[in-house]
Each structure stands twice: as structure tokens, then as C-alpha cells.
Tab-separated table of C-alpha atoms in Angstrom:
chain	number	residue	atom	x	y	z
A	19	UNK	CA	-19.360	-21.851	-46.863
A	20	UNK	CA	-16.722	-19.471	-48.730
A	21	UNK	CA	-13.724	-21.120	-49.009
A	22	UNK	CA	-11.898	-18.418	-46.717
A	23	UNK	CA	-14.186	-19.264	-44.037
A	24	UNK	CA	-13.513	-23.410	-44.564
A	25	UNK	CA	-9.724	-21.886	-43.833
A	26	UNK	CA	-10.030	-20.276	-40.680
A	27	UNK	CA	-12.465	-23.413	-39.457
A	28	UNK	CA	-9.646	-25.518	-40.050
A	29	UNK	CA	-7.192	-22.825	-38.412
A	30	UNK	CA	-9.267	-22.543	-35.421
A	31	UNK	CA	-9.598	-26.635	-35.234
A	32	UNK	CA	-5.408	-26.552	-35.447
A	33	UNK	CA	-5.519	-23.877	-32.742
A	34	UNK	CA	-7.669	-26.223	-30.329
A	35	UNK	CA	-6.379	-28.994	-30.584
A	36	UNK	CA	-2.312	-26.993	-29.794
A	37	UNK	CA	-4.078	-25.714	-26.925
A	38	UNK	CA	-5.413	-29.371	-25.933
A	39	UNK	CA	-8.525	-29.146	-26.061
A	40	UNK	CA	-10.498	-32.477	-25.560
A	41	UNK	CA	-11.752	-33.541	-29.584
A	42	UNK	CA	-15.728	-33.090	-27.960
A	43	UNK	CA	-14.864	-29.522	-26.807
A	44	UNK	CA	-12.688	-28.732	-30.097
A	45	UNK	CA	-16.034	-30.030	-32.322
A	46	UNK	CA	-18.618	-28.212	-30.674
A	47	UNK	CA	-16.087	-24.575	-30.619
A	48	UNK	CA	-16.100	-25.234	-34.570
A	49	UNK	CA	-19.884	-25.976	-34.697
A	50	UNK	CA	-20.543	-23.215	-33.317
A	51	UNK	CA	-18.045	-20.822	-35.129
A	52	UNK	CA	-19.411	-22.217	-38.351
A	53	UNK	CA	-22.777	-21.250	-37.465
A	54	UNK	CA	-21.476	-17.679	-36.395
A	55	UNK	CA	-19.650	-17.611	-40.108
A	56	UNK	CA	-22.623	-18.903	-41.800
A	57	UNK	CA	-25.248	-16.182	-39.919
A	58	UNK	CA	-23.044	-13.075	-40.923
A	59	UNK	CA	-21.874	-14.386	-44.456
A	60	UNK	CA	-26.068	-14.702	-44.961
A	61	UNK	CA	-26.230	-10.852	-44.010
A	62	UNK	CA	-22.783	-9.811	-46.325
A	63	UNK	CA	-20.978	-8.198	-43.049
A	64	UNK	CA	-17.053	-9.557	-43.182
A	65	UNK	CA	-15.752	-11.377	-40.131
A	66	UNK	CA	-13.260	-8.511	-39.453
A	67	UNK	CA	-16.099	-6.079	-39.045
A	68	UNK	CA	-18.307	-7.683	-36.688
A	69	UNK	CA	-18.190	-5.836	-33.559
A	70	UNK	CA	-18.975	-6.831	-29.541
A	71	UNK	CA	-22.647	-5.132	-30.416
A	72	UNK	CA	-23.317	-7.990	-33.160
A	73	UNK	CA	-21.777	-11.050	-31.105
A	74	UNK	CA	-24.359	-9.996	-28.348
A	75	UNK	CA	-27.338	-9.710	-30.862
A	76	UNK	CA	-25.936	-13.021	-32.360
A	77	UNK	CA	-25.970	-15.081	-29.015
A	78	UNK	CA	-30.087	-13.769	-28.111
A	79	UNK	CA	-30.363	-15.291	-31.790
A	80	UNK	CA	-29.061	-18.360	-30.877
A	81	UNK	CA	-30.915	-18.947	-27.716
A	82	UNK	CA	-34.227	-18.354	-29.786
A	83	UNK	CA	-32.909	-21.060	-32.212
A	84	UNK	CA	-32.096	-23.036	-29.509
A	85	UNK	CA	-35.821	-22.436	-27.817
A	86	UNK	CA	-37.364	-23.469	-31.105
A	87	UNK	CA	-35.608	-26.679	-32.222
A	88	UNK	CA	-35.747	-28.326	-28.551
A	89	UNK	CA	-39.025	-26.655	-27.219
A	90	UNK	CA	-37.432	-25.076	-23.919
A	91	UNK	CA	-34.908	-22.937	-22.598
A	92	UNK	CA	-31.210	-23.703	-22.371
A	93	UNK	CA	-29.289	-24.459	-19.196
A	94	UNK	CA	-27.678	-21.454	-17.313
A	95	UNK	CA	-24.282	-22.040	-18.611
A	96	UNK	CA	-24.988	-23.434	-22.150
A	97	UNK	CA	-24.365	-20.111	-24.026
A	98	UNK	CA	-20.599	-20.273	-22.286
A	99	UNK	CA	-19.675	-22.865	-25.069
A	100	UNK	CA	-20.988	-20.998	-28.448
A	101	UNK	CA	-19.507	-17.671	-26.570
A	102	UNK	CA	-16.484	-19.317	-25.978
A	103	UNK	CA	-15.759	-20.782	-29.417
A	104	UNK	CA	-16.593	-17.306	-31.557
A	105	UNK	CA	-14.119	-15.612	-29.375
A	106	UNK	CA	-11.730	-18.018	-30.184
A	107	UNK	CA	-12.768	-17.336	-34.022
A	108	UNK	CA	-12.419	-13.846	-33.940
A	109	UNK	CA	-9.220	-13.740	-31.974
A	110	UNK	CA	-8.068	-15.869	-35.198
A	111	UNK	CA	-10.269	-13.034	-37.747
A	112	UNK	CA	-9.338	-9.861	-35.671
A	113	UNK	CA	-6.049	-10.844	-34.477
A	114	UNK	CA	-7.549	-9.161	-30.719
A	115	UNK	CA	-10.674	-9.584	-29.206
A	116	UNK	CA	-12.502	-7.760	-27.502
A	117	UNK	CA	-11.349	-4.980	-29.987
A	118	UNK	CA	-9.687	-2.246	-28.742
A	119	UNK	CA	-12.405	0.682	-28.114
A	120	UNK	CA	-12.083	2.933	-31.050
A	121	UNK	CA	-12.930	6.732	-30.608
A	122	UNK	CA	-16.566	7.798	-31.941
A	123	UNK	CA	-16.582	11.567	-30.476
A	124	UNK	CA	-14.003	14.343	-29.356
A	125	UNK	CA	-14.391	12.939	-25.391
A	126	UNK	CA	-13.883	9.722	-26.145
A	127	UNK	CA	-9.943	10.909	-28.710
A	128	UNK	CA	-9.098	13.086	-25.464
A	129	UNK	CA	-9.778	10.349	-22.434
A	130	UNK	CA	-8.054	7.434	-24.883
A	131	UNK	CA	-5.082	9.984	-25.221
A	132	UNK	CA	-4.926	10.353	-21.779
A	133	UNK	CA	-5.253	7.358	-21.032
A	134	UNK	CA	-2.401	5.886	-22.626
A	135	UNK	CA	-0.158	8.823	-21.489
A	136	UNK	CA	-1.039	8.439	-17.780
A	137	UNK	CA	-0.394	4.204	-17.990
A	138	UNK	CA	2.857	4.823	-19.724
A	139	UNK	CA	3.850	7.793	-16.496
A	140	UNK	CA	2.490	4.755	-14.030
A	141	UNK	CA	4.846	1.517	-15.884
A	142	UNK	CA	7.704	3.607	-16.319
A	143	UNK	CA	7.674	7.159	-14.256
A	144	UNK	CA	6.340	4.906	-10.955
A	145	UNK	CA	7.235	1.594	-11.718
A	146	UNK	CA	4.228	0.577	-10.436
A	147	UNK	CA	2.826	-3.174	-10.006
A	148	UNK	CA	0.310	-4.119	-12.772
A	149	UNK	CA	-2.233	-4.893	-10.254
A	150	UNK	CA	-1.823	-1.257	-8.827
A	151	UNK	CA	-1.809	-0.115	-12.521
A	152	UNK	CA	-5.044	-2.101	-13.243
A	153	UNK	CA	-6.644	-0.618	-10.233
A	154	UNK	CA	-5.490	3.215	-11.328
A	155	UNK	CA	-6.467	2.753	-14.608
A	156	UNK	CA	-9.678	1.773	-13.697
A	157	UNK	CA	-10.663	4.275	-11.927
A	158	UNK	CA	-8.926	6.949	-14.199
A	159	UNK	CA	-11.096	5.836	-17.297
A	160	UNK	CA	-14.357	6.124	-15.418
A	161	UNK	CA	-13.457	9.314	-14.040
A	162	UNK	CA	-12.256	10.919	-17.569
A	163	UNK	CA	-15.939	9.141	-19.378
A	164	UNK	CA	-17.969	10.548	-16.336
A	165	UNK	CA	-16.582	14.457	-16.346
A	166	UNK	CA	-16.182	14.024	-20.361
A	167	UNK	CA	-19.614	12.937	-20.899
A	168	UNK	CA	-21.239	15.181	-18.800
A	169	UNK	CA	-19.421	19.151	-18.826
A	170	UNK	CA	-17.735	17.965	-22.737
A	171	UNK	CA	-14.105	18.116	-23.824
A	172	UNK	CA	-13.136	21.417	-22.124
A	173	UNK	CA	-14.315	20.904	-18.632
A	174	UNK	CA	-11.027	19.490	-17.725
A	175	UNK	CA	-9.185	22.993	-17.353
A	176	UNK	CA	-12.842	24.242	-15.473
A	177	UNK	CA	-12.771	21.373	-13.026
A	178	UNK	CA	-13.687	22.650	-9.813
A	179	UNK	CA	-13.783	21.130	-5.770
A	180	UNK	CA	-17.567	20.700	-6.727
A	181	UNK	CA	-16.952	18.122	-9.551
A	182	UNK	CA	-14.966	16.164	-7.193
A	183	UNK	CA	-17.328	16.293	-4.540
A	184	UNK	CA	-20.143	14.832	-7.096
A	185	UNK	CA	-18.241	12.310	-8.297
A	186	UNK	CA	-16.901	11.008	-4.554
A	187	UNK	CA	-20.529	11.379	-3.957
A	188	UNK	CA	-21.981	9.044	-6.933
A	189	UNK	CA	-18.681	6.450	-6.143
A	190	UNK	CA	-19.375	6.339	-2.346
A	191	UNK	CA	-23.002	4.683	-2.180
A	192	UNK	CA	-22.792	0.890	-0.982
A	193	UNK	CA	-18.862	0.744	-0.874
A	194	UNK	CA	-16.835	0.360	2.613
A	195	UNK	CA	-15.152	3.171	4.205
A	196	UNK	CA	-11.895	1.402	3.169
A	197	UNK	CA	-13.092	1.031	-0.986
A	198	UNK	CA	-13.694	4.889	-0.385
A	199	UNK	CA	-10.724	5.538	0.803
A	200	UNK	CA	-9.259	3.513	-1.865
A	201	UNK	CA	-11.276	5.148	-4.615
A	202	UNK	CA	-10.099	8.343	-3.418
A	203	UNK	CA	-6.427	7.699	-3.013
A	204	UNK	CA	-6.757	6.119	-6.924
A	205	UNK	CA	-8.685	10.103	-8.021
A	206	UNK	CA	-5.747	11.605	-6.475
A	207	UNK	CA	-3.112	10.238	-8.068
A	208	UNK	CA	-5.084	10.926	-11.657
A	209	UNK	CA	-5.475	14.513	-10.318
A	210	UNK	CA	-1.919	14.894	-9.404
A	211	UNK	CA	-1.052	13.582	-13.154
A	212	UNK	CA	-3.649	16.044	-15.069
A	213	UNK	CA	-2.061	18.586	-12.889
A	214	UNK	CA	1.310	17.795	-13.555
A	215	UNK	CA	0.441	17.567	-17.301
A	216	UNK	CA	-1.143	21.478	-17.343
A	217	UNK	CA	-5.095	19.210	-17.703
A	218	UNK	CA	-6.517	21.375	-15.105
A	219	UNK	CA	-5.889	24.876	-13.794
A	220	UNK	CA	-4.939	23.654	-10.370
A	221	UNK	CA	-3.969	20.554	-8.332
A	222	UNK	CA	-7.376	19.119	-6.939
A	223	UNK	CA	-5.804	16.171	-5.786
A	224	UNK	CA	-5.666	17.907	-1.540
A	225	UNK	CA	-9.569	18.640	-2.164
A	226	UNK	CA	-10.580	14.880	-2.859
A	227	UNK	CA	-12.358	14.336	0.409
A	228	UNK	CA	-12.246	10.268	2.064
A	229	UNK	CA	-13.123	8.687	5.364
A	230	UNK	CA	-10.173	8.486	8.137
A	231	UNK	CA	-9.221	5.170	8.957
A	232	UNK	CA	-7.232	4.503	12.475
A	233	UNK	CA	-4.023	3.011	12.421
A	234	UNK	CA	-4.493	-1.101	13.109
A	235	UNK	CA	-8.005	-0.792	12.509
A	236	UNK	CA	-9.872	-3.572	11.703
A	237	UNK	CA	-7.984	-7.034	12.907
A	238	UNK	CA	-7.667	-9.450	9.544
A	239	UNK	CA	-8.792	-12.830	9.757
A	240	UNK	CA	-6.101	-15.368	10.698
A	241	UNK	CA	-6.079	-19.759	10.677
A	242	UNK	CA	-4.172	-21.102	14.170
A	243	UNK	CA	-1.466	-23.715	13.436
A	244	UNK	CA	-3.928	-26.304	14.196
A	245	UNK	CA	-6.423	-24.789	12.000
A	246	UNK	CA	-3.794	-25.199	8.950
A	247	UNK	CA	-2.973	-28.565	9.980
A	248	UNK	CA	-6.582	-29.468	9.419
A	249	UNK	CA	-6.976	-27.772	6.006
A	250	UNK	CA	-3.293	-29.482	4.669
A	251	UNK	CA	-4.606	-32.996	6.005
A	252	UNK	CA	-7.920	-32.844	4.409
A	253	UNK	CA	-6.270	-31.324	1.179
A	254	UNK	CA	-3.786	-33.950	1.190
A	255	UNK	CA	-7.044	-36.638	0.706
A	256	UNK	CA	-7.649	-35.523	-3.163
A	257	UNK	CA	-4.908	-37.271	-5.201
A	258	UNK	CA	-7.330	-35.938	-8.438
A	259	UNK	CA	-4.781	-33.133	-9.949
A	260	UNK	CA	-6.627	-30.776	-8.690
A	261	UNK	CA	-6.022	-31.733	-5.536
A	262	UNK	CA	-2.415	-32.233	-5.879
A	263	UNK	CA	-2.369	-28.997	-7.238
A	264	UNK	CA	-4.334	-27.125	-4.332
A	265	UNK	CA	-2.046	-28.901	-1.741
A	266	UNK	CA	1.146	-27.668	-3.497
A	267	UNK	CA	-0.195	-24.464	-3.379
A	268	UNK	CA	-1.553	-23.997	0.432
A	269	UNK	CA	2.101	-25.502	1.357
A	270	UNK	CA	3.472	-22.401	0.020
A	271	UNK	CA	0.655	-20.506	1.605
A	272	UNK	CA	1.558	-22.168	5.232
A	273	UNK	CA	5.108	-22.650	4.879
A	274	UNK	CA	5.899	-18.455	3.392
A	275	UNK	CA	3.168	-16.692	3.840
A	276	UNK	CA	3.659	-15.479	-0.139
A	277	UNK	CA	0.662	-13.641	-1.800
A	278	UNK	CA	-1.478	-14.861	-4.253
A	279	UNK	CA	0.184	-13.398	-7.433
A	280	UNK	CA	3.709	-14.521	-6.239
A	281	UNK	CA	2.507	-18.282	-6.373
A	282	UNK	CA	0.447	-17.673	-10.102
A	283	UNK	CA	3.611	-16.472	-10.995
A	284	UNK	CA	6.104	-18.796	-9.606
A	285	UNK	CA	8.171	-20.614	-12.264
A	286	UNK	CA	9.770	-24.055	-13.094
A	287	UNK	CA	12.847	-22.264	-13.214
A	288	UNK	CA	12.431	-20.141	-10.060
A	289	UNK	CA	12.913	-23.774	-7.938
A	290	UNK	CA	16.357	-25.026	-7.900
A	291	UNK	CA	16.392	-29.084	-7.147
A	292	UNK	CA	19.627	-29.085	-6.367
A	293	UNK	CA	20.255	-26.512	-4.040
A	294	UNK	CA	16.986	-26.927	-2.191
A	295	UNK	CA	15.810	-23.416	-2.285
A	296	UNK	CA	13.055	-21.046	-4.262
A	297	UNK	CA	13.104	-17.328	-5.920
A	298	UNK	CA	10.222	-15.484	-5.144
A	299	UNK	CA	9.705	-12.633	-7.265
A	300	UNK	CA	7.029	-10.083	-5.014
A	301	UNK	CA	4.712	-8.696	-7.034
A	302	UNK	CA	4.410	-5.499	-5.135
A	303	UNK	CA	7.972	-4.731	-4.693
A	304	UNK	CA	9.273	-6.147	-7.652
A	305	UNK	CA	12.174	-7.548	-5.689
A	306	UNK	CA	13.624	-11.381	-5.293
A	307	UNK	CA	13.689	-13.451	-2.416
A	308	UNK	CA	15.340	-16.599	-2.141
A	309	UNK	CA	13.949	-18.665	0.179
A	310	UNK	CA	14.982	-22.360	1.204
A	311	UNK	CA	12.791	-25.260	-0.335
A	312	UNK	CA	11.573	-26.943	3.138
A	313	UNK	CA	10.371	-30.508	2.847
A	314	UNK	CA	6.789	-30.678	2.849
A	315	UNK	CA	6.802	-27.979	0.161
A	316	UNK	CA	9.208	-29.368	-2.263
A	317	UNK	CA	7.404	-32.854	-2.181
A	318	UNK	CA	4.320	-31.444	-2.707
A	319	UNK	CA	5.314	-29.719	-5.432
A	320	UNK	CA	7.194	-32.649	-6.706
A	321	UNK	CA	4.164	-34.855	-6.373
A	322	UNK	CA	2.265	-32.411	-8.610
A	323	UNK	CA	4.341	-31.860	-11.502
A	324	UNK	CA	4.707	-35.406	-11.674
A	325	UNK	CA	1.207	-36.945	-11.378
A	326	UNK	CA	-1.048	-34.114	-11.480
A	327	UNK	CA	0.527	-30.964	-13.739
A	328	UNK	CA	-0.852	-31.550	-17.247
A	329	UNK	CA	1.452	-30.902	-20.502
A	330	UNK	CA	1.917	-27.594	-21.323
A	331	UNK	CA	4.463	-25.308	-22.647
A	332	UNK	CA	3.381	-22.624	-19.959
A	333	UNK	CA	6.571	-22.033	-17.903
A	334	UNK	CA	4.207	-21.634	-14.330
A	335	UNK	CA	4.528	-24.275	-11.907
A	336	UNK	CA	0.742	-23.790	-11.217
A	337	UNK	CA	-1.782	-23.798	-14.528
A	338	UNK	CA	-5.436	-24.540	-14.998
A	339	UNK	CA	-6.588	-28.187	-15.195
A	340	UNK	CA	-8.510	-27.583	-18.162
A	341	UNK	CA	-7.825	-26.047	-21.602
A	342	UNK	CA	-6.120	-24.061	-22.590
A	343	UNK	CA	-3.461	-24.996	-19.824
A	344	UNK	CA	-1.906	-21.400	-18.483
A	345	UNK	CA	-1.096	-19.697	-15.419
A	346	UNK	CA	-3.673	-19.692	-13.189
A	347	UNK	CA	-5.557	-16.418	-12.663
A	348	UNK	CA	-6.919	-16.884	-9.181
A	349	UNK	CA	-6.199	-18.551	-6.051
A	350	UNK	CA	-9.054	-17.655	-4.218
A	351	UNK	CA	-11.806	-20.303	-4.859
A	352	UNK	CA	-9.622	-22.793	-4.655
A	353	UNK	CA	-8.489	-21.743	-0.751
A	354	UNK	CA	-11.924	-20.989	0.239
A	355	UNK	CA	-13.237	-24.595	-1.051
A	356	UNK	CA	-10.214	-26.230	0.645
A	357	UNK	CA	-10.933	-24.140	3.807
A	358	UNK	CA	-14.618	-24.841	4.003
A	359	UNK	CA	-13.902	-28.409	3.379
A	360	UNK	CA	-12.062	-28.959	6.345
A	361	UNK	CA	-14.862	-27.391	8.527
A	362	UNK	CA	-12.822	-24.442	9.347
A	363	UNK	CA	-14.880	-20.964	9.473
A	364	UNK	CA	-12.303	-18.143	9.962
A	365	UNK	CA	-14.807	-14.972	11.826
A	366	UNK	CA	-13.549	-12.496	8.426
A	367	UNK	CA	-12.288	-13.153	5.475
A	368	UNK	CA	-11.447	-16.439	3.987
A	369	UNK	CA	-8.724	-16.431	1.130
A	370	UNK	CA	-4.833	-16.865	0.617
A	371	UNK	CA	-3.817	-13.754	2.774
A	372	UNK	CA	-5.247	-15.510	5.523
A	373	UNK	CA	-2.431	-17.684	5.571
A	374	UNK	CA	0.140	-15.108	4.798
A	375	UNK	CA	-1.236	-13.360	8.302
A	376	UNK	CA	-0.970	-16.322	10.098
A	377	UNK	CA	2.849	-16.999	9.002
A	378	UNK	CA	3.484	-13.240	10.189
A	379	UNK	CA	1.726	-14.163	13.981
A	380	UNK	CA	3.438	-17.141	13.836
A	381	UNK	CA	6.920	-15.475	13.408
A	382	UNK	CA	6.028	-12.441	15.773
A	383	UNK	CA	5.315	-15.273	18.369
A	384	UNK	CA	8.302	-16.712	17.918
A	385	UNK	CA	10.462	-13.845	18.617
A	386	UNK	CA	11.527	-13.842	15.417
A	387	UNK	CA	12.812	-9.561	14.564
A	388	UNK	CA	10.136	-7.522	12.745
A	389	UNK	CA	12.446	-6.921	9.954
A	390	UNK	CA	13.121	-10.472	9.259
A	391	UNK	CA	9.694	-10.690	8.715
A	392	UNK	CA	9.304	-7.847	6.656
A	393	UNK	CA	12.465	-9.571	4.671
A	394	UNK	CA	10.498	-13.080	3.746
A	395	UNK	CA	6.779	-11.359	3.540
A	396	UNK	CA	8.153	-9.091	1.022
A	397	UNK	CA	8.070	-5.582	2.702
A	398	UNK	CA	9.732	-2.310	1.836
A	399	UNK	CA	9.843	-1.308	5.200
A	400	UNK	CA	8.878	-2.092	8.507
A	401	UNK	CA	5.677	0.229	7.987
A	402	UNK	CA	4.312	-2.535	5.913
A	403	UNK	CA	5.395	-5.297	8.718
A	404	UNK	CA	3.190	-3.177	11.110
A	405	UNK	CA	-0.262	-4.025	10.912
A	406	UNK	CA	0.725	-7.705	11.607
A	407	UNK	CA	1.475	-6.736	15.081
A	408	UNK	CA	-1.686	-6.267	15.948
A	409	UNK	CA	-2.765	-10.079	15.309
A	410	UNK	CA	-0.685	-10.843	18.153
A	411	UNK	CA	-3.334	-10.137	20.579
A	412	UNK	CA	-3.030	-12.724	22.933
A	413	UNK	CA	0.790	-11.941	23.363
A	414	UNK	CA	0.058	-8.296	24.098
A	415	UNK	CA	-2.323	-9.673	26.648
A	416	UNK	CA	0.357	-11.510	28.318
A	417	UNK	CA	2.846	-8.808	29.160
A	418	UNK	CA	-0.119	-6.159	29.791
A	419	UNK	CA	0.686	-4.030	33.178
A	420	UNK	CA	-1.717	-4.222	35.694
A	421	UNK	CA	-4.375	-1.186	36.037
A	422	UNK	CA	-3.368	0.525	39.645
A	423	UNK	CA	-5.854	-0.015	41.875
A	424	UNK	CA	-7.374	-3.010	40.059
A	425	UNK	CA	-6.610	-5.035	43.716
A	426	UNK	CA	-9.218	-2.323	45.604
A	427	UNK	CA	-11.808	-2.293	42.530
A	428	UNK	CA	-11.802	-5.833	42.464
């Protein structure tokens, strides 16, 4: 092996082993770079020009190797660890990976311009959320490819109802009325911006056609106070850090109602010992909250970074139990296998909003004033309080009139 490629072993091994990474994980990533070095140094491509195209062809290589040293197939997840450890190489090699898409044709320089142009109005114009970015973003770049692609680089300015009407039509097929709806509200908002920018002749965004959905339609899946109780005591059993970990978390869940990405991004800092209370930062809103550190939540917490947090220099109370230790990406597993666990089967869905409905009905019932609610849940306005109210069905039921008549009918 080249003694350039001996370096960036060793820099890679370095990297591991800052990240934590147990010795039998950091020896098999290196392994397996060595043979990804070794395959392309045989051919004469550099390490800086291998692209996502030759890691694929690569991997198929090394399942057939695989096949023909141990006479069968590997397990399902076995191509996870050489994947894993060449990404980790050509992070090191490329500085990024994946690479940023480069442009091959005239479509692809105009959708990457506007791309970036339309992100940039979104972050700064909008200050929107960078989930809501995400979610734009998506759906502008397969837009721009599909139009691009198929009427060429000057179809933008010809764009007509039809086009829209096509593409609703080829986004629509085994999607919810609601994922319609929000594929459509996502097309207008790119319409509005190609507008805005003189893209297209006229504003398309009023033609973009989606399904109506009814005010409180749909009631959301909730857990009852006892329901919680049973999920917290049957969390509370795992003392693995894992455990202590998920029981920190659904105390936040049951004690605020906060959303998922406000707990991934809660920080040491954000919890101050000493005055017994906690900044929220809400991700949609962008605004703080600070909220008093009740009991059960502060111990848990407590409990975790003590016994169950491993060492890290990630500033997130919550990171992954394995390496590389950061912030957590998503909650979601981790609820439903906590959930399920306890033997509770909510009738819709079954993540972390759950609980964040549940704290709403549990304030509503209480008496406690819509806009307080809207205060600790996060809300702009009462608008977004809302659609809690009608959770509170059994409440409704209890101050219903009676139907005149009803005695005769009866």
C-alpha cells in the first residue's frame, strides 16, 4: 500500500477511536477501508475521484468475494459494516461525502441554481424551520428534475395549468388525502417563488389543485393518564442506558407535551440545577420557553447523565448509545418499543406526539385557558391550540343540550 494511503489508514484509525468506537468496530472499519484503497489503487483511479457509482459497484464486488471465500451468502446487515467504514474513509479523502451533485447538463446548472436561491429566500426571507425547509426543498428539487427533464431548460417560462395537473397527477397515486394536500401546499410555495423571481410567465401557484380537508378532521391518537402511567412504570424497569435514557425522555413527553425535535435538541445548558427550571427552544416557532423542572423529570434526567449518558463532547442531553455518540436523530422507535412494551395499543398512531396530545386533553380538562396551553405547547396562536379541542370528546359530551323532543322519541 502507497504510503499516502498507510496515512489516511492511520488517520481514519485516530478518527475512530476520538469518536469511541469499540477497538473490534475501529479494526474491522480499517479492514475494510484498506481493502477499498487496495481495489482502486489496483485499477489507478485516486481516492478523491471515486464517486457514489464506484462505491456501489465496489460493495456487489465484495459480496461476490465474500460468496467465494465462505461458500454462502452474507447476513442481511453484513454489508452495513464495510459501507460504513469507506464512508468514514472518504469523508477523511473527500472532505464530504456523499459528494455534492455536480452539474452534467444545462437542466441540471439551472435546477442547482435555483435551488440554492430558493433555500437561501426560505432560511432567511421566511425564517423557516429546517424541517419545513427539508420538506420544501424536497419537493422543489423533484419538481425542477421532473419539468427539466422532460419539456428541457426553457419550459419554465411555458409552464402551463396542464404541467401542474400532470405532475399532481403522477405525485397523488398511493399517498393520503392529507400527503396531497401537503405536496400541494409544498408546489405552491415553489410556484409562488419562480413567480416572484420572473421563472414563469404567471403565478400558477392558485391553479395547483388538492383535496379539501374539514376543519378537526380526523381525531389524533391520544394515551389516558393511566395509559402513561403504565408505559413510565414499565420504562422505569430497564436500568441498561438505554433505558435510563428512554425514561428521561417519555418524562418530558408526559410531563410537557414538547415535540420530538425540541427534546433531540435540548441541551446541558438549557437545564438550570439551581433554579429548578428548563429552556425549551420550539423548533417550529423558533421561540424559548422556560418551563419549571418538576420532580420526576429532573431525576430522571439526573439518573441518566449520571449512570447511563456515555462520554461525549456532544452538548445534547440525549445522544446515541453507540458510536459515534451525537444527538439523537429520532425519537420515534424508541416510544413505539416503550409503548408496545407496556401492552398499550393506542387505535392511530403511536409516536411522541401522542403524548404531546394527551398533555393538551389533559390541560383542556382541567380548565386550564386555551392560551396557556398554546403558551407551554409552543403555539403562535390559538389557531394552532385548536385542533386539540376536539380530543376532548367526552367533555363535549358532558355539557351536550338535550335534542327537543328526545323525551317523546324515546
Amino acid at each position: 500500500m502507497p504510503n499516502t494511503d498507510c496515512e489516511l489508514i492511520a488517520e481514519l484509525k485516530a478518527a475512530l477511536i476520538t469518536q469511541r468506537y469499540s477497538p473490534v468496530v475501529t479494526g474491522n472499519y480499517c479492514a475494510y477501508a484498506r481493502g477499498f484503497l487496495d481495489y482502486f489503487a489496483r485499477r489507478s483511479i485516486p481516492i478523491a475521484e471515486v464517486t457514489e457509482a464506484q462505491v456501489t459497484h465496489y460493495l456487489r464486488h465484495a459480496i461476490a468475494m465474500f460468496r467465494k471465500r465462505h461458500g454462502r451468502s452474507p447476513g442481511p446487515y453484513w454489508h452495513s459494516i464495510p459501507r460504513s467504514g469507506i464512508h468514514a474513509l472518504l469523508r477523511l479523502a473527500q472532505g464530504q461525502w456523499p459528494p455534492a451533485p455536480k452539474a452534467t447538463c444545462a437542466a441540471d446548472t439551472l435546477r442547482f441554481a435555483i435551488c440554492d436561491e430558493y433555500e437561501t429566500w426560505l432560511r432567511e426571507e421566511r425564517g423557516l424551520a429546517e424541517p419545513s425547509i427539508y420538506a420544501l426543498m424536497w419537493e422543489g428539487r423533484n419538481f425542477l428534475a421532473w419539468q427539466l427533464d422532460r419539456c428541457g431548460v426553457d419550459s419554465l417560462m411555458e409552464m402551463s395549468v396542464g404541467d401542474i395537473d400532470r405532475y399532481m397527477d403522477m405525485r397523488s397515486p398511493h399517498q393520503t388525502r392529507k400527503s396531497v394536500k401537503d405536496v400541494a401546499e409544498r408546489l405552491r410555495s415553489l410556484l409562488r417563488y419562480l413567480h416572484r423571481t420572473r421563472r414563469t410567465a404567471i403565478d400558477l401557484s392558485p391553479h395547483v389543485i388538492a383535496p379539501l380537508l374539514y376543519a378537526y378532521e380526523g381525531v389524533p391518537s391520544i394515551l389516558e393518564r393511566d395509559q402513561i402511567a403504565a408505559v413510565l412504570e414499565t420504562a422505569s424497569k430497564d436500568t441498561t442506558p438505554i433505558g435510563l435514557r428512554d425514561q428521561a425522555i417519555l418524562q418530558l413527553l408526559a410531563t410537557y407535551g414538547l415535540r420530538s425535535g425540541e427534546i433531540r435538541s435540548l441541551k446541558i445548558e438549557d437545564i438550570d440545577w439551581r433554579a429548578e427550571s428548563i429552556r425549551i427552544l420550539h423548533t417550529k416557532t423558533r421561540a424559548c420557553s422556560y418551563l419549571p423542572l418538576m420532580a420526576p423529570v429532573g431525576e430522571a434526567i439526573l439518573t441518566y447523565l449520571r449512570s447511563g449518558r456515555p462520554q461525549t463532547d456532544a452538548r445534547e442531553v440525549f445522544v446515541r448509545t453507540r458510536a459515534p455518540y451525537g444527538r439523537l436523530r429520532v425519537l420515534h422507535s424508541a416510544v413505539f418499543r416503550r409503548i408496545r412494551d407496556a401492552g398499550v395499543k393506542p387505535p392511530g398512531k403511536c409516536g411522541p406526539h401522542i403524548f404531546r396530545h394527551a398533555r393538551a386533553v389533559e390541560m383542556l380538562r382541567a380548565s386550564v385557558p386555551q392560551k396557556v396551553i398554546g403558551d407551554m405547547l409552543g403555539h403562535r396562536s390559538t389557531e394552532s391550540t385548536a385542533p386539540y379541542l376536539k380530543l376532548a370528546t367526552e367533555d363535549l359530551r358532558a355539557i351536550a343540550l338535550d335534542v327537543p323532543g328526545s323525551e317523546v322519541l324515546s
